[in-house]
mmCIF file of C-alpha atoms in Angstrom:
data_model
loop_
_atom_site.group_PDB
_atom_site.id
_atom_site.type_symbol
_atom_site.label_atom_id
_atom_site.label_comp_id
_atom_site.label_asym_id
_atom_site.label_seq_id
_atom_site.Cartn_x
_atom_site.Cartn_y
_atom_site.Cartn_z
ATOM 1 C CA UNK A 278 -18.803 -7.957 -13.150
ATOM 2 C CA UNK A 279 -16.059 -5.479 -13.884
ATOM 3 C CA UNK A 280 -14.125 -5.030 -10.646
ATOM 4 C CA UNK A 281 -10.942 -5.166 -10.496
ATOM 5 C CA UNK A 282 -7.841 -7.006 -8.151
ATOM 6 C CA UNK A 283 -5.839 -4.520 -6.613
ATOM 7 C CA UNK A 284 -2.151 -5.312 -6.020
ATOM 8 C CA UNK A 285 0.848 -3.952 -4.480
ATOM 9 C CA UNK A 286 4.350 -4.406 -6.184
ATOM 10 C CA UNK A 287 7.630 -5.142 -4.016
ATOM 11 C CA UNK A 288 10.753 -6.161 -5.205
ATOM 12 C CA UNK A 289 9.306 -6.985 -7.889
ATOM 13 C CA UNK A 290 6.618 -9.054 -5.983
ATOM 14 C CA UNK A 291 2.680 -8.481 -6.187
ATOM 15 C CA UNK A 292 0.870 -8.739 -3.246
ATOM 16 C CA UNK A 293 -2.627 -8.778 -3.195
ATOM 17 C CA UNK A 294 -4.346 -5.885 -1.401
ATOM 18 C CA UNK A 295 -8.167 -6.322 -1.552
ATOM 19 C CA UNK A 296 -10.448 -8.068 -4.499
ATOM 20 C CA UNK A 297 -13.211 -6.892 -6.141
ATOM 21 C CA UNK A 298 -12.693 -3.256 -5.940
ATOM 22 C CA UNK A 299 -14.773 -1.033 -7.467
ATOM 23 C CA UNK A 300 -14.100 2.440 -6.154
ATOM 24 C CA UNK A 301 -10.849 4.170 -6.147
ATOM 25 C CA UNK A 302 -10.243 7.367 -4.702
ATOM 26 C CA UNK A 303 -6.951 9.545 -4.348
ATOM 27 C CA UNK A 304 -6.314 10.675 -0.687
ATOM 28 C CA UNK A 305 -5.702 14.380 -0.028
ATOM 29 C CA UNK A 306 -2.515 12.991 2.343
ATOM 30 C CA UNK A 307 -1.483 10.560 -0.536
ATOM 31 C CA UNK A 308 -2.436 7.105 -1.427
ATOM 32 C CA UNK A 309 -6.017 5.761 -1.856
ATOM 33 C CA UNK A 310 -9.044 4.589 -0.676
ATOM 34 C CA UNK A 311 -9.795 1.611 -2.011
ATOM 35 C CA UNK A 312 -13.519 -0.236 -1.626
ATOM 36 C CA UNK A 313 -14.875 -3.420 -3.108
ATOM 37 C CA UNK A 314 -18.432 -4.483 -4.057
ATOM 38 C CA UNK A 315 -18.641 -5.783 -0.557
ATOM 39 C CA UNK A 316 -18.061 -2.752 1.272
ATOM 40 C CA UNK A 317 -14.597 -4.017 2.637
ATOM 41 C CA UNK A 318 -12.258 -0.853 2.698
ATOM 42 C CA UNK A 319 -7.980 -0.391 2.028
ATOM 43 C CA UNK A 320 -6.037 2.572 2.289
ATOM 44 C CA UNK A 321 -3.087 2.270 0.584
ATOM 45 C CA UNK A 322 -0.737 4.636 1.001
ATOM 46 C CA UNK A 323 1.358 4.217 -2.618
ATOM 47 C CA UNK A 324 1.078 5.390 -6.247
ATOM 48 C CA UNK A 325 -0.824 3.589 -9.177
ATOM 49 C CA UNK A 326 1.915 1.756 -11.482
ATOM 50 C CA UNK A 327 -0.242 0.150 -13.879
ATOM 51 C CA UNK A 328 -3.970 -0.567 -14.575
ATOM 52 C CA UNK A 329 -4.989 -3.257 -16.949
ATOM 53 C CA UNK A 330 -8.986 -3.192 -16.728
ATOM 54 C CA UNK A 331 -9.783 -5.927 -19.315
ATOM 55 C CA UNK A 332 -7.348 -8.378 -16.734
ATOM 56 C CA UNK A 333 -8.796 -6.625 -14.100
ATOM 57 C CA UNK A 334 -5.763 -5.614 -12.543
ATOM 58 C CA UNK A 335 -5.108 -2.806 -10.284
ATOM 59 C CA UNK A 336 -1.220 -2.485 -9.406
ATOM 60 C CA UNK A 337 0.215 -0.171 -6.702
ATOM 61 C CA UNK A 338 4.052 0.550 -6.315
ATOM 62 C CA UNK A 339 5.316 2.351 -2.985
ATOM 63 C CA UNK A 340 6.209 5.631 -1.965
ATOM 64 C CA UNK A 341 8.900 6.037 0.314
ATOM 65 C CA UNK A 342 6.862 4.757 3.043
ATOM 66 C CA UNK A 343 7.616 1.939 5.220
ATOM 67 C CA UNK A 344 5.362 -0.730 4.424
ATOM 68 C CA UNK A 345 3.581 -1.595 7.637
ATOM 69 C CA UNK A 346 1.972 2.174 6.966
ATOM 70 C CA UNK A 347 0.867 1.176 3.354
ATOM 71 C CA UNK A 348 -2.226 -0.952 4.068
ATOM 72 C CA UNK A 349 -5.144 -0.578 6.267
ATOM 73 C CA UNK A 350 -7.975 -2.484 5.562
ATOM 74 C CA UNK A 351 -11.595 -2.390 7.339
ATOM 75 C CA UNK A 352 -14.800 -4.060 7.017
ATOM 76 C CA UNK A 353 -18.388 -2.218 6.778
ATOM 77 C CA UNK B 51 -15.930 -6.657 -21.304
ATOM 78 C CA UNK B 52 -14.305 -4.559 -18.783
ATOM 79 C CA UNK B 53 -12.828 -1.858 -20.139
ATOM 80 C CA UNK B 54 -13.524 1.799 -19.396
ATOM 81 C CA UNK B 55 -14.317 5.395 -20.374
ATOM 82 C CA UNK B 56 -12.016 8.012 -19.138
ATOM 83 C CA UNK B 57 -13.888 11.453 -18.540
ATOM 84 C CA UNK B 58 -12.197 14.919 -17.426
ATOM 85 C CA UNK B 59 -14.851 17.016 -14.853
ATOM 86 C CA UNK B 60 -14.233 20.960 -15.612
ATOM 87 C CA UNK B 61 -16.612 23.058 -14.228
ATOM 88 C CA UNK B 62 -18.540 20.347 -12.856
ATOM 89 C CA UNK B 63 -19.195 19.191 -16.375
ATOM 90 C CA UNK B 64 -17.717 15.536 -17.480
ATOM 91 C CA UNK B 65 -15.935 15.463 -21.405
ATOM 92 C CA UNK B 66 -15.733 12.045 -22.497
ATOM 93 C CA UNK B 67 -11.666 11.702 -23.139
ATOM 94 C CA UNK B 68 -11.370 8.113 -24.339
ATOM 95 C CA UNK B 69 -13.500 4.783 -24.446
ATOM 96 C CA UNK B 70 -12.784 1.098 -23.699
ATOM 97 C CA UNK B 71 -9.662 2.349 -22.143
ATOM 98 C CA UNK B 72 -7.642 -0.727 -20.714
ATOM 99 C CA UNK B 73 -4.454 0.348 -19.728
ATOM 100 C CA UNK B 74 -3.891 3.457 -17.450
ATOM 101 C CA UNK B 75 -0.367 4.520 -16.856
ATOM 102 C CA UNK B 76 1.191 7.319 -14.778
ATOM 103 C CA UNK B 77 3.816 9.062 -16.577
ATOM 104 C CA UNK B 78 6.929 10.725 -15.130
ATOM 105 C CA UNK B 79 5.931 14.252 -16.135
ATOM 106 C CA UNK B 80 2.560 13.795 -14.567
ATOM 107 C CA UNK B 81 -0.365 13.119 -16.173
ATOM 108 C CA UNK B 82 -1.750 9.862 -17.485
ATOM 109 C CA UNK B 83 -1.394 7.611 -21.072
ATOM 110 C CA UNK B 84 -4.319 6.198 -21.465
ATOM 111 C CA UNK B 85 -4.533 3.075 -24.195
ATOM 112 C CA UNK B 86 -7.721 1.542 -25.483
ATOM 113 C CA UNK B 87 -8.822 -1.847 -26.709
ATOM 114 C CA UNK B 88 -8.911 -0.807 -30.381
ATOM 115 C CA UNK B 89 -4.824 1.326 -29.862
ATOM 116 C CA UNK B 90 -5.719 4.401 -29.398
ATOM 117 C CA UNK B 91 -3.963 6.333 -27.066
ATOM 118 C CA UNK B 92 -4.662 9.630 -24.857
ATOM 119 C CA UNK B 93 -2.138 12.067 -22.935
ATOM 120 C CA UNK B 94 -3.954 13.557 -20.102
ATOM 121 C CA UNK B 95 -2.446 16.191 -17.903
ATOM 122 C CA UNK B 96 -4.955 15.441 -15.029
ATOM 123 C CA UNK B 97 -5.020 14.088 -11.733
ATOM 124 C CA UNK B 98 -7.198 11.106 -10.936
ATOM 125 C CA UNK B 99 -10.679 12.207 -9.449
ATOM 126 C CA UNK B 100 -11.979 9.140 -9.135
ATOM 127 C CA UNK B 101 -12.808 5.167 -10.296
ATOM 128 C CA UNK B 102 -16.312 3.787 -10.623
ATOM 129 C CA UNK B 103 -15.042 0.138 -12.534
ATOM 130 C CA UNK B 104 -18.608 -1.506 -12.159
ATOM 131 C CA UNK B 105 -19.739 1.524 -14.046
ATOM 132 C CA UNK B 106 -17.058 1.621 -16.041
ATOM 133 C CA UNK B 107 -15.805 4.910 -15.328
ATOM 134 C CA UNK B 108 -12.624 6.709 -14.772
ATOM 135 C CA UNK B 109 -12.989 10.385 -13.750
ATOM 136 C CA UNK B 110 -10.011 12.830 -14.035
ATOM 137 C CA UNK B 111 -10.113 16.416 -12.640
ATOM 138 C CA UNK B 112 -7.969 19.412 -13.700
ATOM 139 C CA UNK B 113 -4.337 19.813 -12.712
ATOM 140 C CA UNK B 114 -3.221 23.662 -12.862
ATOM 141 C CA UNK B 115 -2.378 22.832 -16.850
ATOM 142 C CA UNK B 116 -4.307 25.108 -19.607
ATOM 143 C CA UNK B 117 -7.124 22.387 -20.948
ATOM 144 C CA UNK B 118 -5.514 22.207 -24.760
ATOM 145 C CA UNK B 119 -2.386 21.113 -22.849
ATOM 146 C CA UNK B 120 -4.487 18.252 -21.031
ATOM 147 C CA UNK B 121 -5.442 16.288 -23.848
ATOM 148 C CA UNK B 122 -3.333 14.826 -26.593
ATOM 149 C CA UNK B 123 -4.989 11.537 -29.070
ATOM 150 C CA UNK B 124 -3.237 9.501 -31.414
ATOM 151 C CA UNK B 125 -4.394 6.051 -32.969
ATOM 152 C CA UNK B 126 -1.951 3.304 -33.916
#
């Protein structure tokens, strides 16, 4: 399947937000919703950096948020 | 393989920009570069709408740019 890994860069660093995500949508407030083919939901609230599809890579880099606000993840 | 096509919605109608993109980029100005697995590249002046990557689909929707400005191909 095509999903993609979503990731969020840090000092360089990539973090690993949510796997197998399938749906991305922009926010009006900023940031996206993220969901995966098993429902599981992320809001992250940063900016696309990069997307490599064919290495199914998704990579986020911050806004000028503090991180602790940058990922909220729930379960359907 | 996992690649996608990029489509811009105007009017509620979707105009295939690109296929088998791979890499999506933000760029600095705003707007997207687009690359594909064969090197072809697209400028698009759009916003992202939305991303469907099972069904291999990235939708872009209208910034307040004039459409000619929104689209800009070139092969390598």
């Amino acid at each position: 399947m095509c999903e993609a890994s979503a990731y969020l860069i840090q000092d360089g660093k990539e973090t690993l937000v949510l796997e197998s995500v399938d749906i991305v949508e922009p926010l009006d407030e900023g940031g996206f919703m993220l969901r995966n083919i098993f429902g599981d939901q992320a809001i992250i609230n940063a900016r696309i950096h990069k997307m490599e599809l064919v290495n199914h890579r998704i990579l986020f880099s911050e806004t000028e948020t503090d991180i602790t606000d940058m990922v909220n993840r729930s379960s359907t």
